[in-house]
Tab-separated table of C-alpha atoms and ligand atoms in Angstrom:
chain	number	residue	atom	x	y	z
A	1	UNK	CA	0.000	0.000	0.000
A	2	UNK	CA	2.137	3.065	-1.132
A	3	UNK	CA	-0.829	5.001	-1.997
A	4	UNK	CA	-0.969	8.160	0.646
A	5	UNK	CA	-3.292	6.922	3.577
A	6	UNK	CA	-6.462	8.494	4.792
A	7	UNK	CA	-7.342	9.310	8.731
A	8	UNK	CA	-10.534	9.641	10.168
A	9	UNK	CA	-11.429	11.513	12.715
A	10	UNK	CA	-15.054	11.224	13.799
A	11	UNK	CA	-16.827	12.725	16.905
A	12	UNK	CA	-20.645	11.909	17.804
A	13	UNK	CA	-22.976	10.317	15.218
A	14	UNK	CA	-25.671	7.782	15.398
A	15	UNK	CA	-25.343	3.907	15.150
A	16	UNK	CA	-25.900	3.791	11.640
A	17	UNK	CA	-23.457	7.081	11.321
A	18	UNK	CA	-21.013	5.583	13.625
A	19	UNK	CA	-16.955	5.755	13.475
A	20	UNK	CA	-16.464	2.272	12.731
A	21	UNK	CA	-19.507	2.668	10.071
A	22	UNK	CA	-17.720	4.502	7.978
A	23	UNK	CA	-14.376	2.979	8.341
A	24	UNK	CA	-15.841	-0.162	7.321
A	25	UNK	CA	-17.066	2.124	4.000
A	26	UNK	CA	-13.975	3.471	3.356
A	27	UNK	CA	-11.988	0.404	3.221
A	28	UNK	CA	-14.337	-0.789	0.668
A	29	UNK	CA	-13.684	1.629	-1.584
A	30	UNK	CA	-10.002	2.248	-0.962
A	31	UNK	CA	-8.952	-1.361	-0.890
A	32	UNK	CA	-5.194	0.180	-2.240
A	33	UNK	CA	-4.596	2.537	0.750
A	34	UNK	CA	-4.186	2.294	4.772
A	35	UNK	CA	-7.319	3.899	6.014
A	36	UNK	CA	-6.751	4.636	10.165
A	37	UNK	CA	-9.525	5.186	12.356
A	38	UNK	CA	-8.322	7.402	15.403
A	39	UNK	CA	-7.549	7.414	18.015
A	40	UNK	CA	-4.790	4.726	17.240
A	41	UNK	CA	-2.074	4.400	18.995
A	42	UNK	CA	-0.212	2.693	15.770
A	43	UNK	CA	-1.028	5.369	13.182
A	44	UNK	CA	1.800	7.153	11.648
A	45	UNK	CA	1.050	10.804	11.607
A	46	UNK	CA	3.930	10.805	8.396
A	47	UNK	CA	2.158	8.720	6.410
A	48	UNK	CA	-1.468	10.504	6.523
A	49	UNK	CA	-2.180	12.504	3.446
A	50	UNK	CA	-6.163	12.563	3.777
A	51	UNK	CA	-8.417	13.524	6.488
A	52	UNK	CA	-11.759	12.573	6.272
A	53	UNK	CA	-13.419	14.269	9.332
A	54	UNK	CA	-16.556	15.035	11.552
A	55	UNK	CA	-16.217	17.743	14.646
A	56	UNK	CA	-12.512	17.533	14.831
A	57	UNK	CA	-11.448	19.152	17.613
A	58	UNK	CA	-8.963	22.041	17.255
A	59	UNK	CA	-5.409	20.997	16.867
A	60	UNK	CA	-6.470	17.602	15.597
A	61	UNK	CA	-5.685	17.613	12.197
A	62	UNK	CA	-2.432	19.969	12.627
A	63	UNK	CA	-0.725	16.621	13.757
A	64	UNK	CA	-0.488	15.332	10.082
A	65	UNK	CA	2.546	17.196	8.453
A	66	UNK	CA	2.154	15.439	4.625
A	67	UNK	CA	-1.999	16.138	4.797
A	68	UNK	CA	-2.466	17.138	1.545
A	69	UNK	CA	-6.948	17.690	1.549
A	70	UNK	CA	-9.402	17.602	4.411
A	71	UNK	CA	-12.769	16.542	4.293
A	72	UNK	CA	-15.622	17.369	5.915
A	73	UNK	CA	-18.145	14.180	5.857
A	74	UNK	CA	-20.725	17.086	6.264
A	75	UNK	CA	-22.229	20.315	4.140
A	76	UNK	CA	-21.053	22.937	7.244
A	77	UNK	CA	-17.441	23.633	8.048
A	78	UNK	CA	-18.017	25.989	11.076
A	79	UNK	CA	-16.482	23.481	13.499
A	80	UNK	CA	-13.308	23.395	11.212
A	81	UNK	CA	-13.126	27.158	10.729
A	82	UNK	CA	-13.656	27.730	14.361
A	83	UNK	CA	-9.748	25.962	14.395
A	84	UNK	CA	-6.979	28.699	14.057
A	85	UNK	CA	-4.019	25.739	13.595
A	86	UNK	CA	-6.624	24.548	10.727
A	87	UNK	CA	-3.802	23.076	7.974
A	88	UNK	CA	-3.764	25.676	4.941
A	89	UNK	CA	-4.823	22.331	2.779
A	90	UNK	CA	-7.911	22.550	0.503
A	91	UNK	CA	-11.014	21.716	2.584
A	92	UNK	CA	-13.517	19.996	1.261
A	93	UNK	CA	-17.410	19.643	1.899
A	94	UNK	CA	-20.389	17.719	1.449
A	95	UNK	CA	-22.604	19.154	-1.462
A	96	UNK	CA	-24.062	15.851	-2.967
A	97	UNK	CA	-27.776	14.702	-4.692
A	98	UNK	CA	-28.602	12.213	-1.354
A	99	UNK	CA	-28.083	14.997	0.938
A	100	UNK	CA	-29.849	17.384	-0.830
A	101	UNK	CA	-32.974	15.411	-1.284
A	102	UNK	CA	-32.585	14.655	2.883
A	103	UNK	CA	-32.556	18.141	3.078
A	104	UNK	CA	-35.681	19.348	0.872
A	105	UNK	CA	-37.810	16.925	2.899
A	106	UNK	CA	-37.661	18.272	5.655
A	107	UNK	CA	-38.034	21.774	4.340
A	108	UNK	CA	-40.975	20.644	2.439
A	109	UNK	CA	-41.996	18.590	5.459
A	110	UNK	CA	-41.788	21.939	8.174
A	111	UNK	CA	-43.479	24.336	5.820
A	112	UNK	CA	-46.405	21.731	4.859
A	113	UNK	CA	-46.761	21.397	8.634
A	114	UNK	CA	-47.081	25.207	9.330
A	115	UNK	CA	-49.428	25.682	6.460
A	116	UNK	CA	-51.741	23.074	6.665
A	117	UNK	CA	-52.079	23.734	10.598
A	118	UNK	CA	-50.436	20.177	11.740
A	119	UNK	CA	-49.960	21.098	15.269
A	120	UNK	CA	-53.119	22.599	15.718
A	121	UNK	CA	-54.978	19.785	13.971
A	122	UNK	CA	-52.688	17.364	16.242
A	123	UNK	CA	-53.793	19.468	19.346
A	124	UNK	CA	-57.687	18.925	18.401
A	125	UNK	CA	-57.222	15.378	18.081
A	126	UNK	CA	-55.791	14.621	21.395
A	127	UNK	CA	-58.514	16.897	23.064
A	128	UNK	CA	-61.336	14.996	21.020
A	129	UNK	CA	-62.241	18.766	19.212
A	130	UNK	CA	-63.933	18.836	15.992
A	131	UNK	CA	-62.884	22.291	14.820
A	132	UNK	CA	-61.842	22.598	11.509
A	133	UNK	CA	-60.628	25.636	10.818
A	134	UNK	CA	-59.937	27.606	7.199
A	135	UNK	CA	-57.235	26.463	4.570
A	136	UNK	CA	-55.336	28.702	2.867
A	137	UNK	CA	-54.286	27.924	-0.584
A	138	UNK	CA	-50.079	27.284	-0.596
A	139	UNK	CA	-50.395	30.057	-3.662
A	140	UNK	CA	-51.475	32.360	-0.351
A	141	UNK	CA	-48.767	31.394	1.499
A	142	UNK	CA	-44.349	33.823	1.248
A	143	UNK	CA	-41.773	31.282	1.825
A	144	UNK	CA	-38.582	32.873	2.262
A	145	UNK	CA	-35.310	31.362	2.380
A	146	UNK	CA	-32.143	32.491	3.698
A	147	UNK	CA	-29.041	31.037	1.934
A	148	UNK	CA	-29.750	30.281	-1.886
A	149	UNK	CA	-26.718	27.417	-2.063
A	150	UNK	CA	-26.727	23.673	-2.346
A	151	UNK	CA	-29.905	22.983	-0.259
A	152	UNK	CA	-31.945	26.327	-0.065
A	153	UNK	CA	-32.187	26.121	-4.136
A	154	UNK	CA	-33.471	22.849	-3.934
A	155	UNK	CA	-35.752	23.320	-1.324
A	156	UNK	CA	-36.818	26.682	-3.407
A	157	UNK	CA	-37.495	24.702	-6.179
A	158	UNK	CA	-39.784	22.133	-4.873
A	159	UNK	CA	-41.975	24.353	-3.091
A	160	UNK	CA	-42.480	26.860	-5.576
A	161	UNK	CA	-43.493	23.585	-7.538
A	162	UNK	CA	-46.076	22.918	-4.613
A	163	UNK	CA	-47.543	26.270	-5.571
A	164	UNK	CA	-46.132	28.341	-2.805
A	165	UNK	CA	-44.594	32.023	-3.055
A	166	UNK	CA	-40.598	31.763	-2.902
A	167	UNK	CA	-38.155	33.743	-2.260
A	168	UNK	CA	-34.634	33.565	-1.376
A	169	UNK	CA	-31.856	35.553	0.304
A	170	UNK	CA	-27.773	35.084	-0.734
A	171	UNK	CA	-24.599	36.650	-0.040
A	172	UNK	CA	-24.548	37.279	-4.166
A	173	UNK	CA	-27.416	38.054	-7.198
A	174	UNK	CA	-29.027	34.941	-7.909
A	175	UNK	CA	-31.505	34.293	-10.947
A	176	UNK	CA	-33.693	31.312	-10.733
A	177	UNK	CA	-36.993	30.273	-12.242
A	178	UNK	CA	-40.383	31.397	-10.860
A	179	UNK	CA	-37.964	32.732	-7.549
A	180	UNK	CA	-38.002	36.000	-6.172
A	181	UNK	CA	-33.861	36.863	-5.289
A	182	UNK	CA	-32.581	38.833	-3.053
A	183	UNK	CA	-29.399	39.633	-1.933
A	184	UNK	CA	-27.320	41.341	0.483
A	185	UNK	CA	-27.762	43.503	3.668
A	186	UNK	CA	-29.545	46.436	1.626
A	187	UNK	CA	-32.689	44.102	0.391
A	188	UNK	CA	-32.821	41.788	3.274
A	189	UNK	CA	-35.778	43.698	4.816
A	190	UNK	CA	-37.819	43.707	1.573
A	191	UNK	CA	-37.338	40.235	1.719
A	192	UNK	CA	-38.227	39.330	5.305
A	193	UNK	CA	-41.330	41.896	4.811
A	194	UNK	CA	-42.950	39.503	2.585
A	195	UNK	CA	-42.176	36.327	4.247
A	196	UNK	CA	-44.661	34.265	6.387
A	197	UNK	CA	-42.622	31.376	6.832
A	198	UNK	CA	-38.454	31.999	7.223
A	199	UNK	CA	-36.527	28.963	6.009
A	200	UNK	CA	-32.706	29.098	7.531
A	201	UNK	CA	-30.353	27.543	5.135
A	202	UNK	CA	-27.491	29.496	5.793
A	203	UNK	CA	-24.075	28.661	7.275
A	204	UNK	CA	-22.804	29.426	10.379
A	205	UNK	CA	-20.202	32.426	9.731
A	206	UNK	CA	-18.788	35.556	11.684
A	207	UNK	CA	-21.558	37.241	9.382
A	208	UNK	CA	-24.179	34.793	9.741
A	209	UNK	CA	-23.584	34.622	13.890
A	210	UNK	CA	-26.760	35.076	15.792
A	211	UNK	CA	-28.822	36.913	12.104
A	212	UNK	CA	-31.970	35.110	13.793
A	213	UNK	CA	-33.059	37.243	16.095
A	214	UNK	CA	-35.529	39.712	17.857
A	215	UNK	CA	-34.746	42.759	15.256
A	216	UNK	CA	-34.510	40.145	12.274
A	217	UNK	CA	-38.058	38.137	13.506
A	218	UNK	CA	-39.952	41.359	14.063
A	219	UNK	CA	-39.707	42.315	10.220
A	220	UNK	CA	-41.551	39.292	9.106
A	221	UNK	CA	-44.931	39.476	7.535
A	222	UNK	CA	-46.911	41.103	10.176
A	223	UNK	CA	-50.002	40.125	8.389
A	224	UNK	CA	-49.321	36.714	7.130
A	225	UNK	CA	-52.414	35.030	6.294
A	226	UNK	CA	-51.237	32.294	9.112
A	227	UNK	CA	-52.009	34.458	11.778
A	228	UNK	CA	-48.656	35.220	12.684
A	229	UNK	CA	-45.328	34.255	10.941
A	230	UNK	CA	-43.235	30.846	11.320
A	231	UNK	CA	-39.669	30.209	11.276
A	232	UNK	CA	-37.826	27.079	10.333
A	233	UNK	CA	-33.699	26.731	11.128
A	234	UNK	CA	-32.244	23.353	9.505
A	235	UNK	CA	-28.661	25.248	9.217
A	236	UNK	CA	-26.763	25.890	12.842
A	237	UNK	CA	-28.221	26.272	16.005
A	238	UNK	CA	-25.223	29.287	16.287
A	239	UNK	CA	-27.363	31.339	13.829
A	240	UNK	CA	-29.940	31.880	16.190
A	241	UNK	CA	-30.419	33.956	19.059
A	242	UNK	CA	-32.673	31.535	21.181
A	243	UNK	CA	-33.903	33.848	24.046
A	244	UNK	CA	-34.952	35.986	21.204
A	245	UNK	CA	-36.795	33.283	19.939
A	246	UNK	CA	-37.911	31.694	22.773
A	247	UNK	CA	-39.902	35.720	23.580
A	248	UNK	CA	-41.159	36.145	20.020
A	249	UNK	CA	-42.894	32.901	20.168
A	250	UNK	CA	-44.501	33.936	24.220
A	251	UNK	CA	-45.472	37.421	22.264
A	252	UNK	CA	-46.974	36.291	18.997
A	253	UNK	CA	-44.055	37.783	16.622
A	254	UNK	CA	-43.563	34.281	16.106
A	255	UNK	CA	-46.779	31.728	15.642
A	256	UNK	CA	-44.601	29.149	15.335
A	257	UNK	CA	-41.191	27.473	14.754
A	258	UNK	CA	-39.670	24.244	13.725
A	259	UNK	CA	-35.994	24.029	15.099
A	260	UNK	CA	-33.528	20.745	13.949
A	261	UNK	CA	-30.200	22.910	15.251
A	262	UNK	CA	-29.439	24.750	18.591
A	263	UNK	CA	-26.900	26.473	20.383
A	264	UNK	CA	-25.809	23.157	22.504
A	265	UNK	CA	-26.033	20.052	21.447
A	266	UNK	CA	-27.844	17.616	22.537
A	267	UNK	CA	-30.178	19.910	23.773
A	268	UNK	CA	-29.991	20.067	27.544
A	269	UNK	CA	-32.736	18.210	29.483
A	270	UNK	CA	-34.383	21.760	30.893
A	271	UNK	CA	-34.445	23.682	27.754
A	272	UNK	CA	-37.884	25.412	27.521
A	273	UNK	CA	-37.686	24.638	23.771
A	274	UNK	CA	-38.304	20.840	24.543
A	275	UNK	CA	-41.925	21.862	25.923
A	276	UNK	CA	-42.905	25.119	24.336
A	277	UNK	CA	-46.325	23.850	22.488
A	278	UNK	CA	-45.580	26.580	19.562
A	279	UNK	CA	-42.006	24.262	18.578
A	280	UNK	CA	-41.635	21.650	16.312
A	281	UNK	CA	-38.323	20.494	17.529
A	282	UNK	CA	-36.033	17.576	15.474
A	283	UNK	CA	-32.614	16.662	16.885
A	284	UNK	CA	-30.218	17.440	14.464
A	285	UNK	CA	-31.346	15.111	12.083
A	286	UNK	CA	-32.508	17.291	9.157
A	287	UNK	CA	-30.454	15.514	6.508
A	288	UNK	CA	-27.765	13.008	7.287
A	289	UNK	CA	-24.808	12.210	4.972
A	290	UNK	CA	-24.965	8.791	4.216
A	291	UNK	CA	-21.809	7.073	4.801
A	292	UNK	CA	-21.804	4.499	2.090
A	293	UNK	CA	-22.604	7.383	-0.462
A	294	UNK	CA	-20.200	9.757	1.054
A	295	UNK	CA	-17.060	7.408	1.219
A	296	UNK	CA	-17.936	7.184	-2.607
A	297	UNK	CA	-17.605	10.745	-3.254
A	298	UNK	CA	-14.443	11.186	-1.178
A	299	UNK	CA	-12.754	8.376	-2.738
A	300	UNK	CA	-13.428	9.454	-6.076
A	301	UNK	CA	-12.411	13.014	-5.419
A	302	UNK	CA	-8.781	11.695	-4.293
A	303	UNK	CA	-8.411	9.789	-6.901
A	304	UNK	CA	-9.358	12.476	-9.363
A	305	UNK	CA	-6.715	14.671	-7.400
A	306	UNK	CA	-4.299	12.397	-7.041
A	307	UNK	CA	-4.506	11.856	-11.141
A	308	UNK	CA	-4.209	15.481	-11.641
A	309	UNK	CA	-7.797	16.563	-11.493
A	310	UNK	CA	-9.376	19.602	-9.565
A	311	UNK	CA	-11.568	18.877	-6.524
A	312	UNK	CA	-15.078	19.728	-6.190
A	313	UNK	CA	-16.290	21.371	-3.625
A	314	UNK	CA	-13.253	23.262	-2.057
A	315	UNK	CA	-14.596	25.803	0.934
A	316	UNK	CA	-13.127	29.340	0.288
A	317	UNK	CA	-11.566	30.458	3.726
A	318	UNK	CA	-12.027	33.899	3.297
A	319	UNK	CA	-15.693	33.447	3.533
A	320	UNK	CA	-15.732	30.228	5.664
A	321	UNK	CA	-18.161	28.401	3.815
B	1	NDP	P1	-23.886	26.486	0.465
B	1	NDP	O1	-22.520	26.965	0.767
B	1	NDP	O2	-24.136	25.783	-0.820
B	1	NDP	O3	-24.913	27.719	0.514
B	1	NDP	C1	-24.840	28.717	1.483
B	1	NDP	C2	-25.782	29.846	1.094
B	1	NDP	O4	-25.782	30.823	2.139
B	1	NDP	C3	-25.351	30.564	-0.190
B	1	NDP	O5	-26.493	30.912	-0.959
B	1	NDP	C4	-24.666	31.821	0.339
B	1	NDP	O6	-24.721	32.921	-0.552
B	1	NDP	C5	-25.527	32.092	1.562
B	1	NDP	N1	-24.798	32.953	2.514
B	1	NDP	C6	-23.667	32.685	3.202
B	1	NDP	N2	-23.297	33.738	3.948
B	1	NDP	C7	-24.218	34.695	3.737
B	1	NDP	C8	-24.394	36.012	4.202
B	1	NDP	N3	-23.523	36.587	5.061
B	1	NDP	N4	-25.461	36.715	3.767
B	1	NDP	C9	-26.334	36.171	2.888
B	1	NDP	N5	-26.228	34.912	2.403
B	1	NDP	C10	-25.180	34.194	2.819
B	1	NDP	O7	-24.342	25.587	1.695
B	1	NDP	P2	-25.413	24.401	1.712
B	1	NDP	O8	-26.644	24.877	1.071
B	1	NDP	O9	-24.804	23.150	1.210
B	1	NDP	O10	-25.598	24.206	3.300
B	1	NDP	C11	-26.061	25.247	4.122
B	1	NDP	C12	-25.909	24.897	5.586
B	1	NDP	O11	-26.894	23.916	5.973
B	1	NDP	C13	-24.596	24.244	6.002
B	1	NDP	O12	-23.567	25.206	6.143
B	1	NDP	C14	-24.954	23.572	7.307
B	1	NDP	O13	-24.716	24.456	8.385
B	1	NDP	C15	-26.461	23.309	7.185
B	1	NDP	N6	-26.777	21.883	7.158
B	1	NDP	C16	-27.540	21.359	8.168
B	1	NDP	C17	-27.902	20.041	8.148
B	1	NDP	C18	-28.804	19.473	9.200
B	1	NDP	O14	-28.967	18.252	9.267
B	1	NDP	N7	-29.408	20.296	10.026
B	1	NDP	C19	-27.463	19.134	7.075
B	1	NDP	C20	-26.681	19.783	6.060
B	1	NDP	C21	-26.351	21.109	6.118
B	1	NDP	P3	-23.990	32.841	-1.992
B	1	NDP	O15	-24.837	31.885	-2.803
B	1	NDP	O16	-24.074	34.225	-2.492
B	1	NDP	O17	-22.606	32.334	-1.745
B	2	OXD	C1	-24.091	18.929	7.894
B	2	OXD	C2	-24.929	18.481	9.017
B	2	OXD	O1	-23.528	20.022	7.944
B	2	OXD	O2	-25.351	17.297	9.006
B	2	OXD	O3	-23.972	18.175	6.905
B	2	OXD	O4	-25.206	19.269	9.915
């Protein structure tokens, strides 16, 4: 095996997203080169060229002197970023089909729930009420989404399909089909003045730190046919300002809001978001990378580099996504 070898370094996960999950799918598909799973006490920091990595902590991947790419078995590199000994090697992230389709599920999933009055309807069930109450058409209904990349222009796409409104908010002018763009600091309140229900796609930047919050909420569609506007965060739990959130949903500048990511994780046992009736709440489980798809991907992108080719993918530092 003279091929360089690949390390991974793998915090939290599921069972079926386990470390020894995805070492098992990476020596599958690189049969020709060591593949270590850390910590090992018999790994030869010399001889690792490739990370392949989930929450490293900081300093962790400064140990390999040959590394020659990281990448992240995920779409959001704000752990990584957050790492000031971070290797100046390309970085690479998750933007692939299976993830995206995870992704625009959920999306669709949250919004259909808001709309159509799920928890409500849920509500009425479990008291035994028969109290059906008026249905507006989708057509009726502003979906806006913050962060137009990968995900939120999939998600855009399939709901504007379903007949809602969409729009969508981006660092840069976007033009897409039947979508409403905006961009930028200037025409973010245009865009949050039409929306009833706020998508988050965005990732979790020094720009991006804390956007969802009391100032940001209160410029929402006042008059959204919903009764009061909903927000949905799938992207980091660090975008949010969650006593903010936590007061616009006890005043009604909120009605509701469906909330995957959070500010610590797991979510601690006496969070008020675990039993505030207005959230929908998911546990970071929006859209999974799926490891036998993903070891794919990153095996084919080092062999592509290795043979010359460029990788796909590469996060730009200077905007840390
Ligand atoms: P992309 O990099 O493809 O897209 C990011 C989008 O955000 C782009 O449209 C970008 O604008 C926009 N953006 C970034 N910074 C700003 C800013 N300061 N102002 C306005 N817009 C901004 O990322 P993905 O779509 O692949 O993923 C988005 C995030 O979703 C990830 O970073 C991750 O945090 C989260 N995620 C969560 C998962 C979960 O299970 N909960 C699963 C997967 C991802 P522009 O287009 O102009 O560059
Ligand atoms: C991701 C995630 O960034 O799962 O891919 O959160």
């Amino acid at each position: 095996m003279n091929k360089g070898a690949l390390a991974l370094l793998i915090h939290g996960g599921t069972q079926n997203w386990s470390p020894e999950r995805w070492k098992s799918r990476f020596d599958d598909v690189c049969k020709d080169r060591r593949v270590w799973l850390l910590p090992d006490p018999t790994c030869d920091a010399a001889e690792v060229c490739y990370a392949a990595v989930w929450k490293p902590r900081s300093g962790e991947l400064a140990a390999f002197p040959n590394l020659r790419v990281m990448f992240n078995l995920g779409a959001g590199v704000d752990a990584l970023m957050a790492d000031s000994t971070l290797p100046k090697v390309p970085l690479v992230r998750v933007a692939v089909g299976d993830l995206t389709a995870r992704m625009t599920e959920y999306v669709v999933l949250h919004v259909l729930m808001h709309h159509r009055q799920e928890p409500y309807l849920r509500a009425s069930q479990r008291e035994k009420r028969w109290a059906p109450r008026f249905q507006w058409p989708a057509s009726a209904i502003s979906v806006g989404i913050m962060g137009m990349g990968t995900l939120g222009s999939d998600a855009a796409d399939v709901l504007r399909r379903l007949g809602f409104r969409v729009s969508g908010w981006s660092r840069s002018p976007k033009q897409l089909e039947g979508i409403s763009c905006f961009h930028g600091n200037a025409q973010l309140d245009t865009f949050l003045q039409r929306t009833d229900i706020l998508v988050c796609l965005l990732p979790l930047t020094p720009e991006t730190q804390q956007i969802l919050n009391r100032g940001l909420l209160a410029k929402l569609n006042p008059n959204s046919p919903m009764g009061a506007p909903a927000l949905i965060n799938a992207g980091r739990g660090g975008l949010q300002n969650e006593a903010d959130i936590l007061e616009c949903l006890d005043d009604g500048t909120l009605g509701a809001a469906s909330l995957d990511v959070f500010a610590q994780e797991p979510l601690p046992p006496d969070s008020p978001f675990w039993t505030n009736p207005k959230v929908v709440l998911t546990p970071h489980n929006a859209a999974d990378t799926d490891p036998d798809e993903i070891s794919k991907y990153v095996a084919r992108q080092i062999e592509r580099f290795e043979a010359g080719g460029a990788l796909e993918n590469v996060v730009d530092p200077g905007r840390g996504y």
